[in-house]
PDB file of C-alpha atoms in Angstrom:
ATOM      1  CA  UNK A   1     -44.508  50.585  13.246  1.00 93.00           C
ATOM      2  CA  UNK A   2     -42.389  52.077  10.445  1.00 94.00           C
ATOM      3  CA  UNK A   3     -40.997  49.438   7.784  1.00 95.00           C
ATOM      4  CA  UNK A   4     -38.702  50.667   5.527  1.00 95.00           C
ATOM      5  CA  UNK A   5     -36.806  48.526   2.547  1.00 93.00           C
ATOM      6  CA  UNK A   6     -37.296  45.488   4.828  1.00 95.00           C
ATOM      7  CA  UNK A   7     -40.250  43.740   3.766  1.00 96.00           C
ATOM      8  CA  UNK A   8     -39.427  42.149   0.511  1.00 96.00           C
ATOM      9  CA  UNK A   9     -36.193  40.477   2.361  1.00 96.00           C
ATOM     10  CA  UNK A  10     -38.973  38.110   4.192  1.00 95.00           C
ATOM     11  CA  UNK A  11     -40.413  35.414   2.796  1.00 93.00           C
ATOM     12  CA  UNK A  12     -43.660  35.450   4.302  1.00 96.00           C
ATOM     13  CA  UNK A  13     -45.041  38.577   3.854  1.00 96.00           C
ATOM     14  CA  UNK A  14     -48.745  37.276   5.846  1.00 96.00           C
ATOM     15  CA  UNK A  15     -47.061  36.413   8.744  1.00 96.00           C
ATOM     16  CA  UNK A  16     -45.163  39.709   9.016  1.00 97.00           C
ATOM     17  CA  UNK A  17     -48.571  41.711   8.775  1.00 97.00           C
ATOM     18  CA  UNK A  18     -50.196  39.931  11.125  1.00 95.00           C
ATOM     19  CA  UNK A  19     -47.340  39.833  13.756  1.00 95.00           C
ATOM     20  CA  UNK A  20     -47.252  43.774  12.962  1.00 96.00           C
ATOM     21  CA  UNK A  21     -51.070  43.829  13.866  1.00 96.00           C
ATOM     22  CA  UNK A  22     -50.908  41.424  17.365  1.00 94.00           C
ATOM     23  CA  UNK A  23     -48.148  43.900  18.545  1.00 94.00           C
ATOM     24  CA  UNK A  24     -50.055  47.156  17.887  1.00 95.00           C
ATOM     25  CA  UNK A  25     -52.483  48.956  20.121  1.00 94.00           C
ATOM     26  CA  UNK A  26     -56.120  49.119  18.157  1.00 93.00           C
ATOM     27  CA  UNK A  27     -55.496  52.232  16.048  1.00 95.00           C
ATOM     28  CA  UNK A  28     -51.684  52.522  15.589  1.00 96.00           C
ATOM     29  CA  UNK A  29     -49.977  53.035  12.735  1.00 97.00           C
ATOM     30  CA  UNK A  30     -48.105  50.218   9.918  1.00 98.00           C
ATOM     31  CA  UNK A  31     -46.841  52.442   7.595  1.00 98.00           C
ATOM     32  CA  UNK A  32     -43.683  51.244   5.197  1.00 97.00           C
ATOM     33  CA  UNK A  33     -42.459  51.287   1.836  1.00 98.00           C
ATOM     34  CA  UNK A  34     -40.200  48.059  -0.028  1.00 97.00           C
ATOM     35  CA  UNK A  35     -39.821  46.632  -2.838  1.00 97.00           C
ATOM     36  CA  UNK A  36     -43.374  45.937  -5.459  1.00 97.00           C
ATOM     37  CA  UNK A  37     -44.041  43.934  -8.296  1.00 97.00           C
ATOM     38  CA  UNK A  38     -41.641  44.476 -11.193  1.00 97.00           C
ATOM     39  CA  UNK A  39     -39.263  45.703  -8.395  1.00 97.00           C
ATOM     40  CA  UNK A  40     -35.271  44.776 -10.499  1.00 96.00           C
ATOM     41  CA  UNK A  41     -37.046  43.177 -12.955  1.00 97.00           C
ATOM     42  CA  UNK A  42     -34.441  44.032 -15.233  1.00 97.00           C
ATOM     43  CA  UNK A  43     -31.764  42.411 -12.817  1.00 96.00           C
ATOM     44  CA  UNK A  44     -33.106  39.663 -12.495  1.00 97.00           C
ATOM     45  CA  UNK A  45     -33.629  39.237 -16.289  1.00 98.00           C
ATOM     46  CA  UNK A  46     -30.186  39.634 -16.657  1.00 98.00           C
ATOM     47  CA  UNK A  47     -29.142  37.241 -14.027  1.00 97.00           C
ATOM     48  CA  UNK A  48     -31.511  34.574 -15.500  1.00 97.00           C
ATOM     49  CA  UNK A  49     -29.705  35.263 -18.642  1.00 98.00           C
ATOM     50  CA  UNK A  50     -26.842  34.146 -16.938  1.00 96.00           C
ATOM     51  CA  UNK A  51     -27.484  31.246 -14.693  1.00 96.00           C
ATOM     52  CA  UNK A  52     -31.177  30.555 -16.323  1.00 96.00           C
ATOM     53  CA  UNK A  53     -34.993  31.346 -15.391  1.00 97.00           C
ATOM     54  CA  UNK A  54     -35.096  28.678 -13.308  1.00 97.00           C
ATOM     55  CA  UNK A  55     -32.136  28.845 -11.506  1.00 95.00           C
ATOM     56  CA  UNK A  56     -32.952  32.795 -10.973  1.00 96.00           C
ATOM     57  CA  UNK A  57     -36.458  31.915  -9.609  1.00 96.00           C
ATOM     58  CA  UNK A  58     -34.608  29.512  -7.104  1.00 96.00           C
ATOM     59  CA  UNK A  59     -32.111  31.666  -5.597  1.00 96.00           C
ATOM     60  CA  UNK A  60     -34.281  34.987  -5.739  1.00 96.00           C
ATOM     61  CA  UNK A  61     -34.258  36.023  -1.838  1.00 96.00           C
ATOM     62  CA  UNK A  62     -36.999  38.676  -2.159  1.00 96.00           C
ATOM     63  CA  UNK A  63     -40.865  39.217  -2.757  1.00 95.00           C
ATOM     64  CA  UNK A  64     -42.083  42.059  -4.201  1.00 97.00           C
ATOM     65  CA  UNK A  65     -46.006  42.169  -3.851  1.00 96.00           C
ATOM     66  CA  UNK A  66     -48.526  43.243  -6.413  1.00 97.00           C
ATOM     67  CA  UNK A  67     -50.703  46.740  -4.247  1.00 97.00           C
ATOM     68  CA  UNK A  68     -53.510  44.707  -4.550  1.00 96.00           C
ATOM     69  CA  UNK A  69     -51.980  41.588  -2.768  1.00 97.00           C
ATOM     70  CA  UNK A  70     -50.579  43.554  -0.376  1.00 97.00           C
ATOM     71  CA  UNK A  71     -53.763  45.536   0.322  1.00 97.00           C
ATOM     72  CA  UNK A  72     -55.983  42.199   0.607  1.00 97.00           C
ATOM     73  CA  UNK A  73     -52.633  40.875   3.742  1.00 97.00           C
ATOM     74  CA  UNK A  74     -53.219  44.199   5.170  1.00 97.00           C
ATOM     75  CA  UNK A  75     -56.964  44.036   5.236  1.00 96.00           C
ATOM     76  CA  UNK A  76     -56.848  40.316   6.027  1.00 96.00           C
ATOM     77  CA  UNK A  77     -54.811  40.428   9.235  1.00 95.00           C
ATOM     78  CA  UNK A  78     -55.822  42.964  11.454  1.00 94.00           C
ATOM     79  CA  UNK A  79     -55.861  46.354   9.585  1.00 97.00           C
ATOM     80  CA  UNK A  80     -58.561  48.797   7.999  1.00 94.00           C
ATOM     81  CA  UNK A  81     -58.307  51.875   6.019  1.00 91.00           C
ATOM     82  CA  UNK A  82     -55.203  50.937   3.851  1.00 89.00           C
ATOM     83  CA  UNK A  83     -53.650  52.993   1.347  1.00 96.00           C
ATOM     84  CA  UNK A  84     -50.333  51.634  -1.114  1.00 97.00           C
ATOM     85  CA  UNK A  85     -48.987  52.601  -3.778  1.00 97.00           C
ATOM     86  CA  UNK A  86     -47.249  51.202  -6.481  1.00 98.00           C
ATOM     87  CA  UNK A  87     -44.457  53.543  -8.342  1.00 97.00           C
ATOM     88  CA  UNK A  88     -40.682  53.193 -10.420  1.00 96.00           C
ATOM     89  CA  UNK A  89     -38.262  54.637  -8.877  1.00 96.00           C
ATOM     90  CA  UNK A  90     -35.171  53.922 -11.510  1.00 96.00           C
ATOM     91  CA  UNK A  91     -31.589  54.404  -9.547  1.00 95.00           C
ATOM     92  CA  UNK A  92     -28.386  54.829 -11.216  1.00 95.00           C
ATOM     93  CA  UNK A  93     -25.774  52.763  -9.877  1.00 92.00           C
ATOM     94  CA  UNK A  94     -23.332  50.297 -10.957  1.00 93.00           C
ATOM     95  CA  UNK A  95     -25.298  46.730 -11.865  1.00 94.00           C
ATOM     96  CA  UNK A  96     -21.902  44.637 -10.420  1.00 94.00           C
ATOM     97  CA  UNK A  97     -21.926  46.498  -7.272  1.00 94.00           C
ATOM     98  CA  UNK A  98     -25.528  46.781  -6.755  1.00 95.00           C
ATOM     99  CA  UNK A  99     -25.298  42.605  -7.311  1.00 95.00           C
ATOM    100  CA  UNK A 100     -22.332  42.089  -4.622  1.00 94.00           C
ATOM    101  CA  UNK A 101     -24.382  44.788  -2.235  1.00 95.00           C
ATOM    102  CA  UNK A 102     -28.239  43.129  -2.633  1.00 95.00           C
ATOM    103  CA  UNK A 103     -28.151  39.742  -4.093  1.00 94.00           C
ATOM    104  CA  UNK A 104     -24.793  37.935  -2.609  1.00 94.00           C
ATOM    105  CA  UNK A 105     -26.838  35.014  -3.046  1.00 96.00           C
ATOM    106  CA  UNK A 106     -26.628  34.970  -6.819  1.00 96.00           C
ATOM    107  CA  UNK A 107     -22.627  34.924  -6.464  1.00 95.00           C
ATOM    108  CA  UNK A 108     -22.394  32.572  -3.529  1.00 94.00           C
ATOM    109  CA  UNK A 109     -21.145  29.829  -5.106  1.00 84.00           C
ATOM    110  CA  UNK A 110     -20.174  30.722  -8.506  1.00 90.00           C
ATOM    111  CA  UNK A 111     -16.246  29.214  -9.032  1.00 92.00           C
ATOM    112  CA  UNK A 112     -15.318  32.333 -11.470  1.00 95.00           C
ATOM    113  CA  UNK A 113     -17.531  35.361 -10.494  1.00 93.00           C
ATOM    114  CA  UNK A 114     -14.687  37.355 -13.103  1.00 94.00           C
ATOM    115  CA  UNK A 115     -16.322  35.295 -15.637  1.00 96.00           C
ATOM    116  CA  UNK A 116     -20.230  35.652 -14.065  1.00 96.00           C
ATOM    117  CA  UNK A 117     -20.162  39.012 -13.883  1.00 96.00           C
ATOM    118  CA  UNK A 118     -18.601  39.793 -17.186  1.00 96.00           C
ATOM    119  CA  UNK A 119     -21.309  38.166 -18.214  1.00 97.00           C
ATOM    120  CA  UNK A 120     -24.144  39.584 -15.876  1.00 97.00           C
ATOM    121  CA  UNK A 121     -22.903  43.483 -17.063  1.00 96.00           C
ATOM    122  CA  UNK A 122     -23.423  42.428 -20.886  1.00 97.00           C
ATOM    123  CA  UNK A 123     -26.691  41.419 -20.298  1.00 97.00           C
ATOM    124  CA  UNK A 124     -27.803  44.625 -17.893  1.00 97.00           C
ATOM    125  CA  UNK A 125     -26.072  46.712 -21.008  1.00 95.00           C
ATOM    126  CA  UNK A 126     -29.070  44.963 -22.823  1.00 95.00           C
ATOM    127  CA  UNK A 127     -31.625  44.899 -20.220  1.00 96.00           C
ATOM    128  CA  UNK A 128     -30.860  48.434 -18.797  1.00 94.00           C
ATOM    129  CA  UNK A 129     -30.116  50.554 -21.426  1.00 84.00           C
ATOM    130  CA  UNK A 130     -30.263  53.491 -19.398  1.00 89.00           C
ATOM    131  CA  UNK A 131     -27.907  52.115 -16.915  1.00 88.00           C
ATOM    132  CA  UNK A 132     -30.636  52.322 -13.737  1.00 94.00           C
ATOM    133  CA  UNK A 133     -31.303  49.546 -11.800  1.00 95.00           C
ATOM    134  CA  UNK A 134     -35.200  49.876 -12.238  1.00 95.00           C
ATOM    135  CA  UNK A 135     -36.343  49.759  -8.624  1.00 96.00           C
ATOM    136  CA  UNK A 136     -40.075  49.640  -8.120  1.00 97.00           C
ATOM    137  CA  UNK A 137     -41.722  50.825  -4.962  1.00 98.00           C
ATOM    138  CA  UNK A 138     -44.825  49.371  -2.916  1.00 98.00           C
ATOM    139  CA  UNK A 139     -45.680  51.732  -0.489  1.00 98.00           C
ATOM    140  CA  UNK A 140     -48.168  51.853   2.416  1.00 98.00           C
ATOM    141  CA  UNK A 141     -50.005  53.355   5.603  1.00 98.00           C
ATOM    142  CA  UNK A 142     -53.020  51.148   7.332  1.00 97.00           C
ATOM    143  CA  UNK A 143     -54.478  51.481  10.662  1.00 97.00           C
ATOM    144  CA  UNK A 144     -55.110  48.723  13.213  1.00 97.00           C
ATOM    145  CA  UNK A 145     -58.526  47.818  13.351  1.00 94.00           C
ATOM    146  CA  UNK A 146     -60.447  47.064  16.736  1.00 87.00           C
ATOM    147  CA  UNK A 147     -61.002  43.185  16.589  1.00 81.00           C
ATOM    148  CA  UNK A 148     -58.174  40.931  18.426  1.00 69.00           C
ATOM    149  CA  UNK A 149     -55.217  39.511  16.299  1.00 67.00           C
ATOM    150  CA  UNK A 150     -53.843  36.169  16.897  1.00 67.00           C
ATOM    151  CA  UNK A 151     -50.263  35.872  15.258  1.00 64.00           C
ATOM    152  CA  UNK A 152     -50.317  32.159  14.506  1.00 65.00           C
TER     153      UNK A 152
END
């Protein structure tokens, strides 16, 4: 099973694994890459200096695992021999655009998204000086072990 920029759009991350493990033949492959911890830090910073930490935290729609985490869910639920890594990979792109592309959810809502996102691109000038969204990658290959899964 291949996994690629999907896993961070589900919100529970153990119950993927170990659905990815019951539907695997002992040995087969779970190999993937999403977002990791820190992963648009920087957006999000700048979002919660829009709308507030809390209200950021609310609406986030992703989870971005630390390796170790994710190593522990792998090694908990069915697979052996994992390796993941953790590494930036900064992308240059348009903040507002990325924002309407990946995180809708942050504009649903908002009566003058002129106003919000005037807003949002001063505070990603401050937060991104480079002008790169700063994407950080978990990435990963484990094996399924030998024992029987159950996926509830």
């Amino acid at each position: 099973v291949i996994s690629n920029a999907a896993l961070h759009w589900m919100p529970d991350t153990t119950a993927v694994v170990r659905n990815v493990a019951a539907v695997l033949e002992h040995g087969g492959v779970f190999a993937g890459e999403c977002g990791g911890a820190a992963n648009c830090a920087g957006v999000r910073a700048a979002i919660a200096d829009v709308i507030g930490a809390d209200a950021e935290r609310a609406l986030c729609p992703w989870t971005f695992p630390w390796p170790g985490d994710f190593r522990s869910i792998l090694q908990d639920n069915g697979f052996r021999d994992g390796v993941v890594s953790h590494f930036k990979r900064p992308v240059k792109c348009d903040p507002a655009e990325w924002l309407r592309t990946f995180g809708k959810v942050y504009l649903d809502g908002v009566e003058d998204q002129a106003a919000f996102l005037e807003a949002y691109r001063a505070a990603c000038a401050r937060r991104l000086p480079d002008g790169e969204i700063d994407y950080v990658r978990l990435r990963w290959r484990a094996v399924r072990r030998d024992d029987k899964i159950d996926p509830t």
